[in-house]
PDB file of C-alpha atoms in Angstrom:
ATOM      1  CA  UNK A   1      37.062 -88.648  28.469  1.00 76.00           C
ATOM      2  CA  UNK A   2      35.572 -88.364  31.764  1.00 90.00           C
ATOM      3  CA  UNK A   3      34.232 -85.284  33.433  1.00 94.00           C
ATOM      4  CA  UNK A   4      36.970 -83.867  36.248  1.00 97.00           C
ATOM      5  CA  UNK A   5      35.599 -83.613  39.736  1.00 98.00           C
ATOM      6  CA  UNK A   6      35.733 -79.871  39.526  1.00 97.00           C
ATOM      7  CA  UNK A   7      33.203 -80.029  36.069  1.00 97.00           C
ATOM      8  CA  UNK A   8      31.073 -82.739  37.804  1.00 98.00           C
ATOM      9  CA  UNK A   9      30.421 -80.677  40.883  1.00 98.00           C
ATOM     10  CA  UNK A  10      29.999 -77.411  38.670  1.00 98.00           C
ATOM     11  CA  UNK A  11      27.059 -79.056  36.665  1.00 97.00           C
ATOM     12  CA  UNK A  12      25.437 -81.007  40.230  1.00 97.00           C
ATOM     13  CA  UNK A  13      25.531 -77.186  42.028  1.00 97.00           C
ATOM     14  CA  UNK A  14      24.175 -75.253  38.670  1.00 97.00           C
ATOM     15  CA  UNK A  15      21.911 -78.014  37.577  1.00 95.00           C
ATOM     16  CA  UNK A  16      20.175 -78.446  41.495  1.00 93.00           C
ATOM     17  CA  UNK A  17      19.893 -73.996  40.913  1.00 93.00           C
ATOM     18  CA  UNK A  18      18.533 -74.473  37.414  1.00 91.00           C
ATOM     19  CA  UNK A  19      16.351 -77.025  39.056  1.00 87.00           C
ATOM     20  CA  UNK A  20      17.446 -79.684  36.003  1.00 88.00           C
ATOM     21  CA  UNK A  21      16.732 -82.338  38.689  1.00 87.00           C
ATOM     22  CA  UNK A  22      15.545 -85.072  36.498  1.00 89.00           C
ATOM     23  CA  UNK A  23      19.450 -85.109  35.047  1.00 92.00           C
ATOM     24  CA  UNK A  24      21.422 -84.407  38.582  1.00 95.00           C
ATOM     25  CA  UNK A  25      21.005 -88.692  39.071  1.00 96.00           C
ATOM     26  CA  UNK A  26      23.097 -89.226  35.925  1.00 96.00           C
ATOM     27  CA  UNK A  27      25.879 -87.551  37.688  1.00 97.00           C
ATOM     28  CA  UNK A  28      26.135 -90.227  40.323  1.00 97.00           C
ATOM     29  CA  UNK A  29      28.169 -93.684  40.154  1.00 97.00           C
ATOM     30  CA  UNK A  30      25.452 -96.438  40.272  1.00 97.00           C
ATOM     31  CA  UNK A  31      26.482 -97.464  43.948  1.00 97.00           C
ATOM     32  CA  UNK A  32      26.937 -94.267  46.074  1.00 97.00           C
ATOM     33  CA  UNK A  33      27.789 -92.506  49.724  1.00 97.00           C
ATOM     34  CA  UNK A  34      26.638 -89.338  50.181  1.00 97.00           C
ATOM     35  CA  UNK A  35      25.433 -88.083  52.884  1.00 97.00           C
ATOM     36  CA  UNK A  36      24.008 -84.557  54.692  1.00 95.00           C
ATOM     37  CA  UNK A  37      25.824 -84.355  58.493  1.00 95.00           C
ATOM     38  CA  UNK A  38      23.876 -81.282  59.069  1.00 91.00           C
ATOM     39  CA  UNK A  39      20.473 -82.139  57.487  1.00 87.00           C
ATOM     40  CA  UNK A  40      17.611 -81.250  60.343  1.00 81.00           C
ATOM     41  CA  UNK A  41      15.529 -83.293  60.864  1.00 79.00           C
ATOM     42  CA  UNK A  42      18.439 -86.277  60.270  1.00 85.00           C
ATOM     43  CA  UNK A  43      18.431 -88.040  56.742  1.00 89.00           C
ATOM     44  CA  UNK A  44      19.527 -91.682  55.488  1.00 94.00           C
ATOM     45  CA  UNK A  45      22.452 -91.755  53.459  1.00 96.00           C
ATOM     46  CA  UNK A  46      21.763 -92.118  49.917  1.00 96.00           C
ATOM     47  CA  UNK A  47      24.017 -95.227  48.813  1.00 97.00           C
ATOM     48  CA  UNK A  48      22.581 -95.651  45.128  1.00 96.00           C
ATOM     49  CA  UNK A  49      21.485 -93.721  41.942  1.00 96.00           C
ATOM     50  CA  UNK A  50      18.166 -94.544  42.505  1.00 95.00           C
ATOM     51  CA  UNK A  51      17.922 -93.055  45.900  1.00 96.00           C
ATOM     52  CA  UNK A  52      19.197 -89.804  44.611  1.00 95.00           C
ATOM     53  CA  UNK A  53      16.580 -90.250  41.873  1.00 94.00           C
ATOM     54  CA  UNK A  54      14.042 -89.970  44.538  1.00 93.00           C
ATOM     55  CA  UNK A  55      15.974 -87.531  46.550  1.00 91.00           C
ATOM     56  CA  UNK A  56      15.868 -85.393  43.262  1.00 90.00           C
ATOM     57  CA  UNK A  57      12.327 -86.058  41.830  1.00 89.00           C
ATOM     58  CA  UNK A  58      10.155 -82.534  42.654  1.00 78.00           C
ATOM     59  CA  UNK A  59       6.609 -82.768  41.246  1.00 77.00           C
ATOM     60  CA  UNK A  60       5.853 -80.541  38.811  1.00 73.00           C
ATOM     61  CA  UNK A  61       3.646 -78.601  40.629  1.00 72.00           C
ATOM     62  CA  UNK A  62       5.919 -78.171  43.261  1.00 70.00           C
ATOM     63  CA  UNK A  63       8.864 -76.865  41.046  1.00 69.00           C
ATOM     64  CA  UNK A  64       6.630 -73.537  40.533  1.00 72.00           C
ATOM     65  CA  UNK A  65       6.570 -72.677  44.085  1.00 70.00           C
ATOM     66  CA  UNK A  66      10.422 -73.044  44.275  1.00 73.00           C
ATOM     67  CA  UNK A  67      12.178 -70.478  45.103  1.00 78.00           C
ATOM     68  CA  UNK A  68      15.095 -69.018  42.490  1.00 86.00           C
ATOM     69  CA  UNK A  69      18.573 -70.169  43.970  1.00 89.00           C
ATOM     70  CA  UNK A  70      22.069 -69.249  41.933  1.00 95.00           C
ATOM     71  CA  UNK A  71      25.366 -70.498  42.608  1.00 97.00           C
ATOM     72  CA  UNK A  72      28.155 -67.923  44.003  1.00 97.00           C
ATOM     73  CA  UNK A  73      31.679 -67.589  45.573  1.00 96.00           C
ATOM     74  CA  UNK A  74      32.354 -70.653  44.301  1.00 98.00           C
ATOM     75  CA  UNK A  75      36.154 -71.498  45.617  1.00 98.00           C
ATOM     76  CA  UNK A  76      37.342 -75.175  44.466  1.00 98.00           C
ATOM     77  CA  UNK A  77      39.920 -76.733  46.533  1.00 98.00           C
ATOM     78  CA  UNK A  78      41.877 -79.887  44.821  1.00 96.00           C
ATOM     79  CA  UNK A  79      43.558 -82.544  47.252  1.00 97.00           C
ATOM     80  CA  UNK A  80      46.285 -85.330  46.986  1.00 98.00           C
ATOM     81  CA  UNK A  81      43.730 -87.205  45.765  1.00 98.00           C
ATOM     82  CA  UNK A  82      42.810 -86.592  42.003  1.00 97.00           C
ATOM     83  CA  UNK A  83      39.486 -88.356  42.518  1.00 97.00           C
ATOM     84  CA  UNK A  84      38.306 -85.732  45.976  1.00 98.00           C
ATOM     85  CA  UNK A  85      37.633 -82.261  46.101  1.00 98.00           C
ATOM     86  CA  UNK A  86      36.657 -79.910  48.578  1.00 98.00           C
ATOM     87  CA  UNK A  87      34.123 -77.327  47.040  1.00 98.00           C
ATOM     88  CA  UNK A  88      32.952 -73.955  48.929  1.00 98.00           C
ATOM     89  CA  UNK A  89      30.085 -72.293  47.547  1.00 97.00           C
ATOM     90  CA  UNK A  90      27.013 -70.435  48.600  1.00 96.00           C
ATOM     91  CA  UNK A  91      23.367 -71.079  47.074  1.00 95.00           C
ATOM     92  CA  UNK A  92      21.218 -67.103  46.920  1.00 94.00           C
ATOM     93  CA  UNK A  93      17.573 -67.783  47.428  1.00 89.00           C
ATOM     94  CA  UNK A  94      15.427 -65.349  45.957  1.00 86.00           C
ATOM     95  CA  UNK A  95      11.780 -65.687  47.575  1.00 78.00           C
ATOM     96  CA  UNK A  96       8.868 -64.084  45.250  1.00 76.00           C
ATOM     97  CA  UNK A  97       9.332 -60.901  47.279  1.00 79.00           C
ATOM     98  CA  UNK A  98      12.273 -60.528  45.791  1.00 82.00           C
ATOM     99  CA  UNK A  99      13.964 -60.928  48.880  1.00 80.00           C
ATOM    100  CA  UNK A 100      17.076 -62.722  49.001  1.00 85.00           C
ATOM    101  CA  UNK A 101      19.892 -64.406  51.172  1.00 88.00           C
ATOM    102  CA  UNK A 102      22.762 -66.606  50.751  1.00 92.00           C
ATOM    103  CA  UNK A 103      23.094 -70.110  52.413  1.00 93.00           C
ATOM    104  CA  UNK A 104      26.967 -71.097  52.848  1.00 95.00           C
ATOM    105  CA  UNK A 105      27.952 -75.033  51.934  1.00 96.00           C
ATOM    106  CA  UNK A 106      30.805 -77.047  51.740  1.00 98.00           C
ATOM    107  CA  UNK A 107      31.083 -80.684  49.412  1.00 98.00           C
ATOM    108  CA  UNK A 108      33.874 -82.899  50.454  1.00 98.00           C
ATOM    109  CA  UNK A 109      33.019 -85.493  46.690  1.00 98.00           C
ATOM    110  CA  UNK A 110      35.078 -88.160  45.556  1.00 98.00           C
ATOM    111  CA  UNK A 111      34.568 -88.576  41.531  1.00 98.00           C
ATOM    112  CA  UNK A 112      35.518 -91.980  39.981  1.00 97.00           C
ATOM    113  CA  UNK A 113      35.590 -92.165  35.957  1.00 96.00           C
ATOM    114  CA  UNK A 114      33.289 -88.391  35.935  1.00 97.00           C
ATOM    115  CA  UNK A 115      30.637 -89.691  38.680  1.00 97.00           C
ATOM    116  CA  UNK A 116      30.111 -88.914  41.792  1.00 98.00           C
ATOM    117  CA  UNK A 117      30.705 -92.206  44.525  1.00 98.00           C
ATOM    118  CA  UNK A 118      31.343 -90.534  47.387  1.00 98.00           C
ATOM    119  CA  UNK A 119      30.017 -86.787  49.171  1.00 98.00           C
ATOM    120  CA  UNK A 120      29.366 -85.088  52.393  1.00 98.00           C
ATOM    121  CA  UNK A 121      27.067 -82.458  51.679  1.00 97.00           C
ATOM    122  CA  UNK A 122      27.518 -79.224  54.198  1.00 97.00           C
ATOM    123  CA  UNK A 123      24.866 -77.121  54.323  1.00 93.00           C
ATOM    124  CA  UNK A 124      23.156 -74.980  57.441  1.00 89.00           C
ATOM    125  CA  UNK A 125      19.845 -76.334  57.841  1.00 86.00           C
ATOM    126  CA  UNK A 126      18.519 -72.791  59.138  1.00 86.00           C
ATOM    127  CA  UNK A 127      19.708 -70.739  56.653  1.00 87.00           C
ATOM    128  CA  UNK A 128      18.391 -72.923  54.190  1.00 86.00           C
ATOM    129  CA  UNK A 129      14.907 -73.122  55.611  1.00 83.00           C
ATOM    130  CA  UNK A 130      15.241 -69.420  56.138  1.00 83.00           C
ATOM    131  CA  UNK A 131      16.208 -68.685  52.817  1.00 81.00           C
ATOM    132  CA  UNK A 132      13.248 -70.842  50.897  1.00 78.00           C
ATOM    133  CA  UNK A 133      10.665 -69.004  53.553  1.00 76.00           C
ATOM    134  CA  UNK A 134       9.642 -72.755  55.522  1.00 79.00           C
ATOM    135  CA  UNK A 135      11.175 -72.098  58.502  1.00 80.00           C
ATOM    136  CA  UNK A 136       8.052 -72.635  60.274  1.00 84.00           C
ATOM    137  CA  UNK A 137       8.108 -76.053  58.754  1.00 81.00           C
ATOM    138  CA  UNK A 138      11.353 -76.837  60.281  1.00 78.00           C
ATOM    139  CA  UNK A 139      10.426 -75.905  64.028  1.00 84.00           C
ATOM    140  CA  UNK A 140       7.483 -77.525  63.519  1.00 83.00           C
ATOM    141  CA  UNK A 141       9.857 -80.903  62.787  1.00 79.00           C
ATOM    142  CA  UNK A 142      11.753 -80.215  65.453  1.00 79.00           C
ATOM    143  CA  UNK A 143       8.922 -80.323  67.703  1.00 82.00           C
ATOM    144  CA  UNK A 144       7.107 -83.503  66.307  1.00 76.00           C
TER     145      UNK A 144
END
């Protein structure tokens, strides 16, 4: 039996937290649409399983300097459709100063036979550069 929408966003949101990245592409129907509206500087949608393998892969060095990130006020909301949901959550960055903030998002996925084929990916690009400590790096984008 096939994952609902609900469990396959639940394991995408705790597994990107738990930074289990190298299994987040098995979620994913082999042909895909998912895209980030508010990613800064603008991204490419990601319209296959291999592009979210790349989207995904972190070197192993780099996944030391990550910061911790949990899941929380998770609200799921189902639709007419059983295949889309519309999930509210909020990732909490903790930076190795302990300090921490939270960094609202909102998933609009469609799930087809426990995959994901479908998502638009919500997420404030300042918080979230604020909240892993690059912010710098983000200005610095902006102004290339």
């Amino acid at each position: 039996m096939s994952l609902s929408p609900r469990e396959v966003f639940l394991r995408l949101v705790h597994g990107v937290a738990d930074g289990d990245f190298d299994e987040l592409p098995d979620l994913y129907g082999e042909v895909t649409d998912v895209r980030h509206p508010m990613a800064t500087p603008e991204s490419e949608p990601l319209t296959s399983r291999r592009a979210l393998q790349e989207h995904f892969t972190v070197p192993p060095e780099a996944r030391e300097s990550l910061p911790k990130r949990q899941v929380r006020d998770v609200v799921v909301h189902e639709t007419a459709d059983p295949e889309v949901i519309v999930a509210e959550f909020a990732y909490e960055f903790t930076l190795p100063d302990e300090t921490a903030s939270k960094v609202p998002c909102v998933f609009v996925m469609r799930v087809r036979d426990g995959r994901i084929i479908e998502s638009r990916d919500y997420i404030d690009p300042i918080r979230t550069h604020t909240a892993r400590g690059n912010l710098d790096r983000l200005i610095a984008s902006l102004r290339a």
